[in-house]
mmCIF file of C-alpha atoms in Angstrom:
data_model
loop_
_atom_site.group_PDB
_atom_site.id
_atom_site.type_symbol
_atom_site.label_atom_id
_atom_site.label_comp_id
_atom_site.label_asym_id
_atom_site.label_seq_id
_atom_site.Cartn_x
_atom_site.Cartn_y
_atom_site.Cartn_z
ATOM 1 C CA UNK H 1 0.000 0.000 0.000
ATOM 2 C CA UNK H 2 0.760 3.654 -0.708
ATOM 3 C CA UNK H 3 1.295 5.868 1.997
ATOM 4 C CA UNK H 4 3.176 9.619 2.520
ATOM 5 C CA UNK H 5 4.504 11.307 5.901
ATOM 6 C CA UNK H 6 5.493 14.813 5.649
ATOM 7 C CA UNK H 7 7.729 15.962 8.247
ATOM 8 C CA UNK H 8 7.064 19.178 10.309
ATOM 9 C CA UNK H 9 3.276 20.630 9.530
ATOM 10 C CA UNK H 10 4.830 24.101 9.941
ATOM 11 C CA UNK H 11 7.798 25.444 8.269
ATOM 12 C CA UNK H 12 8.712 28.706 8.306
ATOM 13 C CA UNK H 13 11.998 30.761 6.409
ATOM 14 C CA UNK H 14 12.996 34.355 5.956
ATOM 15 C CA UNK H 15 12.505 35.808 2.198
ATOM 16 C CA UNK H 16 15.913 34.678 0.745
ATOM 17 C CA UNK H 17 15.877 31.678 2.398
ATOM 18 C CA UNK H 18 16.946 27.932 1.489
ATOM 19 C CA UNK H 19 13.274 26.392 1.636
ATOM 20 C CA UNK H 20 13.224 22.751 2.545
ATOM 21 C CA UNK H 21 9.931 20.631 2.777
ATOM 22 C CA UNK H 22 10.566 16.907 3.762
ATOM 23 C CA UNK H 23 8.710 13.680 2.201
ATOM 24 C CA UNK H 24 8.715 10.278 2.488
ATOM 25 C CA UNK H 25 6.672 6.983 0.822
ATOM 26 C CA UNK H 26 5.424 3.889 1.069
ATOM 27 C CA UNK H 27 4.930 2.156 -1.517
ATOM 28 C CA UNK H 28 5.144 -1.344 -3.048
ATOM 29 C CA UNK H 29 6.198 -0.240 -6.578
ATOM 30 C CA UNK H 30 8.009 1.939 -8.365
ATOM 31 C CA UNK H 31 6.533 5.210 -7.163
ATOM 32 C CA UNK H 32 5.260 8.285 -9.218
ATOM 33 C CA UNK H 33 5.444 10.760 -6.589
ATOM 34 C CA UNK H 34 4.371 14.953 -7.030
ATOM 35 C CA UNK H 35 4.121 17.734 -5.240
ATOM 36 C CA UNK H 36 1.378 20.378 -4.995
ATOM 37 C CA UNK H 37 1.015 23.466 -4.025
ATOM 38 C CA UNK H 38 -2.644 24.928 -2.583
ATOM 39 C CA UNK H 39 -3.112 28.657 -1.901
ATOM 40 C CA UNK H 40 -6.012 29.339 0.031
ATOM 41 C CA UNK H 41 -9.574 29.083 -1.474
ATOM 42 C CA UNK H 42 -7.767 27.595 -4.314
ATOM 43 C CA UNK H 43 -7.171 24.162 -5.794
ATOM 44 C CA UNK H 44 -4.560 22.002 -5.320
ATOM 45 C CA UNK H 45 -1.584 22.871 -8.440
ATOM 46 C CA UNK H 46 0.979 20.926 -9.603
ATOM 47 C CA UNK H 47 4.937 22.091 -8.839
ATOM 48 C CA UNK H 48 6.805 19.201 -10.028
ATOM 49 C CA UNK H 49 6.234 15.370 -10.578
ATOM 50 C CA UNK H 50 9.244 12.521 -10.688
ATOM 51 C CA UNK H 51 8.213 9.019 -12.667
ATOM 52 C CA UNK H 52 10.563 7.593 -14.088
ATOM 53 C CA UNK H 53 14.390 8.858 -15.386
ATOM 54 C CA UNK H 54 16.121 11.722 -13.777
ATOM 55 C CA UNK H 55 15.991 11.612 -10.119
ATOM 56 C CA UNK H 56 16.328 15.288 -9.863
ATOM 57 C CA UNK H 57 12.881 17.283 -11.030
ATOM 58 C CA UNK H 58 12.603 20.616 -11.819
ATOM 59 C CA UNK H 59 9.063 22.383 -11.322
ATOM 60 C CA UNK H 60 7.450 25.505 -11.294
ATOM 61 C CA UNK H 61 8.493 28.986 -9.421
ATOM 62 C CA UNK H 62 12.315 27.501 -8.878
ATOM 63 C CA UNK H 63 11.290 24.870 -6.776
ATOM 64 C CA UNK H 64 12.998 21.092 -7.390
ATOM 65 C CA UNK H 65 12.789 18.096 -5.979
ATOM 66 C CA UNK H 66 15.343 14.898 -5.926
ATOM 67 C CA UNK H 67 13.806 11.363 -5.852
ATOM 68 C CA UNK H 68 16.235 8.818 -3.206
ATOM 69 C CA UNK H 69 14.721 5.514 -3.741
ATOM 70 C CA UNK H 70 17.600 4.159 -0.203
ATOM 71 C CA UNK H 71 15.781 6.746 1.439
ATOM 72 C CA UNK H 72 12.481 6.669 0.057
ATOM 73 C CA UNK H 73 12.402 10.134 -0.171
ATOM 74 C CA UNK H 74 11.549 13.212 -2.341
ATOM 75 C CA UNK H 75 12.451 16.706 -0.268
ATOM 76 C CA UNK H 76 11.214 19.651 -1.893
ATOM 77 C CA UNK H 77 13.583 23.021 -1.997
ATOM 78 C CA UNK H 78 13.766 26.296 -3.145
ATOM 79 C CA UNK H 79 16.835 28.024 -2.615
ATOM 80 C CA UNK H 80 15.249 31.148 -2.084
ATOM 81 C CA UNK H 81 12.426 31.600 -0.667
ATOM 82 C CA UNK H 82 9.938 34.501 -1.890
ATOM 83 C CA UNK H 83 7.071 36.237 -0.045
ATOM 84 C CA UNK H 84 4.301 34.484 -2.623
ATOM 85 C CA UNK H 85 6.007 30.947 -1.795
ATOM 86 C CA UNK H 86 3.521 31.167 1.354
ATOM 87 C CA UNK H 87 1.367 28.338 0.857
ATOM 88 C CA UNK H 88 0.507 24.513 1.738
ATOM 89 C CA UNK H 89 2.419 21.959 -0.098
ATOM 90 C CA UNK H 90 1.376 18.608 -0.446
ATOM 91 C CA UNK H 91 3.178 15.752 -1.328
ATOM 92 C CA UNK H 92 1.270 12.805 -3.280
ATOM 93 C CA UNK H 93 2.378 9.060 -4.441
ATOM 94 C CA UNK H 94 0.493 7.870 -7.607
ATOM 95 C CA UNK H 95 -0.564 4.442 -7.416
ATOM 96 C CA UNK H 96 -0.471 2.703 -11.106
ATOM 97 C CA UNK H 97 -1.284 -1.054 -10.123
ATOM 98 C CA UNK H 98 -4.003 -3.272 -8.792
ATOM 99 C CA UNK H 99 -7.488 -2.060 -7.930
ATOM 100 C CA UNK H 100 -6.422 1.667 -6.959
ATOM 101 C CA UNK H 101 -5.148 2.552 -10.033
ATOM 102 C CA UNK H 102 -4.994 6.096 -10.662
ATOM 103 C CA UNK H 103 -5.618 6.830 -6.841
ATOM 104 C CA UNK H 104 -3.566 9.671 -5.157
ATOM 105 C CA UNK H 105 -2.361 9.435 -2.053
ATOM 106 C CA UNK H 106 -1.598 12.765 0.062
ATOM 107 C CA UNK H 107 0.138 13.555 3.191
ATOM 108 C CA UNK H 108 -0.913 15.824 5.572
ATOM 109 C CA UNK H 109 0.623 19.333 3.974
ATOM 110 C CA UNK H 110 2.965 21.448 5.477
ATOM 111 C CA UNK H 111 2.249 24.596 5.932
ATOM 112 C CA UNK H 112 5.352 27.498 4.314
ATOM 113 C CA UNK H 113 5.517 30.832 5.822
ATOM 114 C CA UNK H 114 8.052 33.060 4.551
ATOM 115 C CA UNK H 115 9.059 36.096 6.636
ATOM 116 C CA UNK H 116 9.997 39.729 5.378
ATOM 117 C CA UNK X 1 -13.488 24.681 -20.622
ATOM 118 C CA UNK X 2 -9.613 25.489 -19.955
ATOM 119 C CA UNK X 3 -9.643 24.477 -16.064
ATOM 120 C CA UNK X 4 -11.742 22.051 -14.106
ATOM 121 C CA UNK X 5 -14.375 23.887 -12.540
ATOM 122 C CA UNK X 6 -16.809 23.009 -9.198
ATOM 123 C CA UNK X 7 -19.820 24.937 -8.152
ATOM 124 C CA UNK X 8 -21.082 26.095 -5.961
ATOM 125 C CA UNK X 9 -17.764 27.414 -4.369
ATOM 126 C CA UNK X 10 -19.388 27.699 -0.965
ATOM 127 C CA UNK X 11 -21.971 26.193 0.272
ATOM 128 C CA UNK X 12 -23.513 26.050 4.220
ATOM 129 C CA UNK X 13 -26.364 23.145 4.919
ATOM 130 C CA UNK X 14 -28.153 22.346 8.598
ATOM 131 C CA UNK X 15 -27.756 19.017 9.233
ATOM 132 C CA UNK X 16 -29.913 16.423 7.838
ATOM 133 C CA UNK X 17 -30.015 18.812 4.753
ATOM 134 C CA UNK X 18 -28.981 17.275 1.020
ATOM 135 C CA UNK X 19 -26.631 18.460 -1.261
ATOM 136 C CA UNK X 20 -24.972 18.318 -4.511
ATOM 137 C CA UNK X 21 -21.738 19.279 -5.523
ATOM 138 C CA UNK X 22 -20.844 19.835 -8.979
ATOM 139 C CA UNK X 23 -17.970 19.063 -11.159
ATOM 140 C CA UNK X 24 -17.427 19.996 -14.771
ATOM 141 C CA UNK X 25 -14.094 18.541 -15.886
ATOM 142 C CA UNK X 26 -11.441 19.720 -18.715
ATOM 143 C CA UNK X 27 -13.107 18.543 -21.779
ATOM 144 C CA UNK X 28 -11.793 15.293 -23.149
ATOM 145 C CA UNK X 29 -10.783 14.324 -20.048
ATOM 146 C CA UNK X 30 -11.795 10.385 -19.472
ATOM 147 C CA UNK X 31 -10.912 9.966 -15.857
ATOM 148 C CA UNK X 32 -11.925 12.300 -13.029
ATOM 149 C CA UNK X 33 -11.523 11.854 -9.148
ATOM 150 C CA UNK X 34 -13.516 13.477 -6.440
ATOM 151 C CA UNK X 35 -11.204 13.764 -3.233
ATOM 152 C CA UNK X 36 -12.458 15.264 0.270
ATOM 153 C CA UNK X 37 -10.261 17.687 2.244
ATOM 154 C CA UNK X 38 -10.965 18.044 5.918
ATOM 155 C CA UNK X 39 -9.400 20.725 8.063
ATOM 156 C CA UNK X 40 -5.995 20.815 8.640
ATOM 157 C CA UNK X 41 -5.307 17.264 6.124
ATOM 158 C CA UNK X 42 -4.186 16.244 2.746
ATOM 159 C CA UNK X 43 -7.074 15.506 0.364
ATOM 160 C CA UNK X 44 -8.446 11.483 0.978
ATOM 161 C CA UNK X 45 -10.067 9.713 -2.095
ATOM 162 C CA UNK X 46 -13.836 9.467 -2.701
ATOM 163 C CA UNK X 47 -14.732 7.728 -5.772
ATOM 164 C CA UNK X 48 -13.318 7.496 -9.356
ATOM 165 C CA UNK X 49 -15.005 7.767 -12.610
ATOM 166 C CA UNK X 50 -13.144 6.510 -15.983
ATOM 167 C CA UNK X 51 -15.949 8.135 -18.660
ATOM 168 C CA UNK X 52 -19.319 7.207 -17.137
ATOM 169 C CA UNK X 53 -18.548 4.182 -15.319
ATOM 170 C CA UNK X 54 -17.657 4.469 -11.604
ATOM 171 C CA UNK X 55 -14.567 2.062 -11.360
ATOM 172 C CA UNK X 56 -13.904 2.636 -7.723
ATOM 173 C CA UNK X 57 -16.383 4.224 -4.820
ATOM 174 C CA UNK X 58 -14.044 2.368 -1.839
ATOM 175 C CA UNK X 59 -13.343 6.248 -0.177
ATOM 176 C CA UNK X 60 -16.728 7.041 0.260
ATOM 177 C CA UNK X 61 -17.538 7.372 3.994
ATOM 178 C CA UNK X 62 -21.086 5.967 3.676
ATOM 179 C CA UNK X 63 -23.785 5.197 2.007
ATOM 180 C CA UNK X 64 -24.943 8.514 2.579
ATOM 181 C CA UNK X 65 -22.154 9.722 -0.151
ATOM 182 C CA UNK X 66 -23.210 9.160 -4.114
ATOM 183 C CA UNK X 67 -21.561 10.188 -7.339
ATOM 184 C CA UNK X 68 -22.957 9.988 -10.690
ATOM 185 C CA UNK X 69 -21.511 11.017 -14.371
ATOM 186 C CA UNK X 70 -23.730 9.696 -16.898
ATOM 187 C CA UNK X 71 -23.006 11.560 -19.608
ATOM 188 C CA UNK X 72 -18.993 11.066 -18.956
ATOM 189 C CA UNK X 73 -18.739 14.200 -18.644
ATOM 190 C CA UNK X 74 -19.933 16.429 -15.312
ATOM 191 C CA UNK X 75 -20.327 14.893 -12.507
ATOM 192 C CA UNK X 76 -22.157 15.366 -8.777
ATOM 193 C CA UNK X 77 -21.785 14.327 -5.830
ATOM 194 C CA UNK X 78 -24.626 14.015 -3.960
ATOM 195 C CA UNK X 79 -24.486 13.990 0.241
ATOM 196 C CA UNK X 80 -27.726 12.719 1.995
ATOM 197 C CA UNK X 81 -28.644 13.707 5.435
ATOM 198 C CA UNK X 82 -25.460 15.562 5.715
ATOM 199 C CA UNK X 83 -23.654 15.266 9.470
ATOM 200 C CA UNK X 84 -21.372 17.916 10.567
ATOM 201 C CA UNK X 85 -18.532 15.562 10.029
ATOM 202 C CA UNK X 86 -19.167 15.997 6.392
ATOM 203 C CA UNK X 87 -17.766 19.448 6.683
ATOM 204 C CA UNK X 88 -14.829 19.470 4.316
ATOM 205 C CA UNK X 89 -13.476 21.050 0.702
ATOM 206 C CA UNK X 90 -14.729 18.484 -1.649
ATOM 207 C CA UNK X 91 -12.156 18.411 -4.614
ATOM 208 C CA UNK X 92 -12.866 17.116 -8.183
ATOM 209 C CA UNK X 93 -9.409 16.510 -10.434
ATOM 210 C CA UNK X 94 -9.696 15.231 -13.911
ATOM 211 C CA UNK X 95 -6.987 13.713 -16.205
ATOM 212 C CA UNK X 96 -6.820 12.717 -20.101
ATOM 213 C CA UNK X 97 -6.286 9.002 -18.951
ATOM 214 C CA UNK X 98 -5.932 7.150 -16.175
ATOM 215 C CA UNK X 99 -2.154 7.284 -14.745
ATOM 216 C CA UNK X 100 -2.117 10.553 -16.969
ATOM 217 C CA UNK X 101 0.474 12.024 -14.393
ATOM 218 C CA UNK X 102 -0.445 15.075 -12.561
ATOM 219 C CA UNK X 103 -4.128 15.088 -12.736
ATOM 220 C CA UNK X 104 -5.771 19.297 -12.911
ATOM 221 C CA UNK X 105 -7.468 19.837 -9.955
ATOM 222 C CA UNK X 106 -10.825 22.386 -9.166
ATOM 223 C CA UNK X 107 -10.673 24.454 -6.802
ATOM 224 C CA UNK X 108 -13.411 22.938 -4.916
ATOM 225 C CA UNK X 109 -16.446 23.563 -2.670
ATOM 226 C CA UNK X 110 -16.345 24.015 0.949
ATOM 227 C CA UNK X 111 -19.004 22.677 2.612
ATOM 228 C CA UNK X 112 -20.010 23.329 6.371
ATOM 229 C CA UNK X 113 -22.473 21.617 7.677
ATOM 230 C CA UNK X 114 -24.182 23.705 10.912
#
């Protein structure tokens, strides 16, 4: 089974910052694994995605991500943070076998705040 | 249309009340999702749709929860008898195919239930 733990539900980092959001999976396959972005009221949008190839992936707004299969990992970073980086980023692990196919599943956000 | 788009945006029901939540996906798009967002958590699944056929309804809490898209295309989902537990930003996402990686998202309704 698929699951995701993201580590600290707060995070926040001065404008200019090195921004660092930590993830980890589960997962019984060869993950798919993406991060979103939701600004409030909004929808969730797509930063980056990793499935297969490069294990470092670039995204949106300079944000990048590295998949470490050892450490079943995939920490997001910035390496400088900007005032309109203040948002809640989730990370998600695609399933693509067996009877959840196509099913996201989310961890629990964390919460950026980026200080003047 | 160019985004996925949910209405109403808002929407407040007394308990015991019904509702229905709307979802008109990115046209073309074969598979859409309907995810629920409580307070404070990442979205959970609710039900999937691949055209008009409902391949998967294992999230939904209870048989109080429905979804229908018979025209593959928009889709509700209907709450009976809602519960203030219910309370939540429902979320509809849609995607050209199934796997189809990084699947567009609405920006969903919020619905309290008082």
């Amino acid at each position: 089974a698929q699951s995701v733990t993201q580590l600290g539900s707060h995070v926040s980092v001065s404008e200019g910052a090195l921004v660092l959001l930590r993830c980890n999976y589960s997962s019984s396959v060869p993950p798919y694994l993406f991060w979103y972005v939701q600004y409030p009221n909004q929808g969730l949008q797509l930063l980056l995605k990793y499935t297969t190839g490069a294990t470092l992936v670039k995204g949106i707004n300079g944000f990048e991500a590295e998949f470490k299969k050892s450490e079943t990992s995939f920490h997001l970073t910035k390496p400088s943070a900007h005032m309109s980086d203040a948002a809640e980023y989730f990370c998600a692990v695609l399933n693509m076998g067996g009877s959840t196919l196509g099913r996201l599943y989310f961890g629990r956000g964390t919460q950026l705040t980026v200080w003047p | 249309g160019a985004g996925v788009s949910q209405s109403p945006r808002y929407k407040v029901a007394k308990r015991g009340q019904d509702v229905a939540l709307r979802c008109d996906p990115i046209s073309g798009h074969v598979s859409l999702f309907w995810y629920q967002q409580a307070l404070g958590q990442g979205p959970e699944f609710l039900t999937y749709f691949q055209n008009e056929a409902q391949l998967d309804k294992s999230g939904l809490p209870s048989d109080r929860f429905f979804a229908e898209r018979p025209e593959g295309s928009v889709s509700t989902l209907k709450i009976q008898r809602t519960q203030q537990e219910d309370s939540a930003v429902y979320l509809c996402a849609s995607s050209l195919t199934t796997g189809t990686y990084g699947y567009t998202f609405g920006s969903g309704t919020r619905l309290t239930v008082v």
